């Protein structure tokens, strides 16, 4: 049977194969873009600029383009969830000027919501009481309730035209806190990741319990385990807990959707291999805290972790994080660009070969 494969079609086949090889090589060489655009999480609000865990600080973070606002959650004496990092009121409020100590201190759980609402939240770190050119809708620097943070996220979503996410952290390993976080979220319409919500904790026991409770209620909000990066001598990456134990990624993936690990931790550096292994186990990788105030140093740090494949960053300076994330995303060529680059290279190779012959 006459061979119908002409020399021209053979050449075309070879060119197509070469283009495919070059395309695959280019794709492999380019930074592996994260499955979704990396997210910017306002760590305790715009805490590098305004007092942490205040409605003004959360609002500023939204104005700066943060994708999520983070309320750490504590219980008041009368069982209300409030946004407060510490389990005591002394570091971030003027409680000492208004109340005498109780049980030897100023635990959040020793004061009622009404008493806590009389306090003023003061700036810490690089924060101050105001931010040039910004007048918050709520100028009172009070301790907000979890519900007030949710209300702010929703009202801001309407103002900015996209959903402002929330990323609450259970600061106590307490079944009652688990239940109240879930019930508050559900009563506000949060049920899955689509509602732009994450629930985080340092306690794997807490997240394992919330996972069971979510399944029983047909909920599926993503859970994030907090800790440190651990890489064993053989290169195996694990999740280090503040308790000192380490969990395999397979174990973490059985109850959580991702991890959040501390950056610049000498004893537990985050590497591309660590992130790749977490991704291979189906885990998102977020990290904290991006707190460099110098724009040049900050930009370099964001770029470093984004290029490793980081999926989300807790930052005290949402404006700089958004700028760095947007620059990174813009630097990743569209897939169609790869194809054009590949065909161009092959075309050059073919033209060169013809010239030689
Ligand atoms: O949740 C991420 C990060 O906020 C954990 O550290 O102490 O700031 O709550 P911390
Ligand atoms: Ca936190």
mmCIF file of N, CA and C and ligand atoms in Angstrom, residues 70 72 169 171 200, ligand 2:
data_model
loop_
_atom_site.group_PDB
_atom_site.id
_atom_site.type_symbol
_atom_site.label_atom_id
_atom_site.label_comp_id
_atom_site.label_asym_id
_atom_site.label_seq_id
_atom_site.Cartn_x
_atom_site.Cartn_y
_atom_site.Cartn_z
ATOM 1 N N UNK A 70 -9.238 39.064 59.869
ATOM 2 C CA UNK A 70 -9.043 38.010 60.861
ATOM 3 C C UNK A 70 -9.441 38.450 62.271
ATOM 4 N N UNK A 72 -9.405 37.201 65.984
ATOM 5 C CA UNK A 72 -9.116 36.184 66.997
ATOM 6 C C UNK A 72 -10.265 36.240 67.998
ATOM 7 N N UNK A 169 -10.337 32.884 64.373
ATOM 8 C CA UNK A 169 -9.494 31.911 65.062
ATOM 9 C C UNK A 169 -10.059 31.593 66.431
ATOM 10 N N UNK A 171 -9.464 30.946 69.833
ATOM 11 C CA UNK A 171 -8.287 31.122 70.675
ATOM 12 C C UNK A 171 -8.309 30.204 71.915
ATOM 13 N N UNK A 200 -9.811 28.815 61.890
ATOM 14 C CA UNK A 200 -8.450 28.414 62.196
ATOM 15 C C UNK A 200 -8.264 28.157 63.685
HETATM 16 CA CA1 LIG B 2 -4.663 34.711 64.779
#
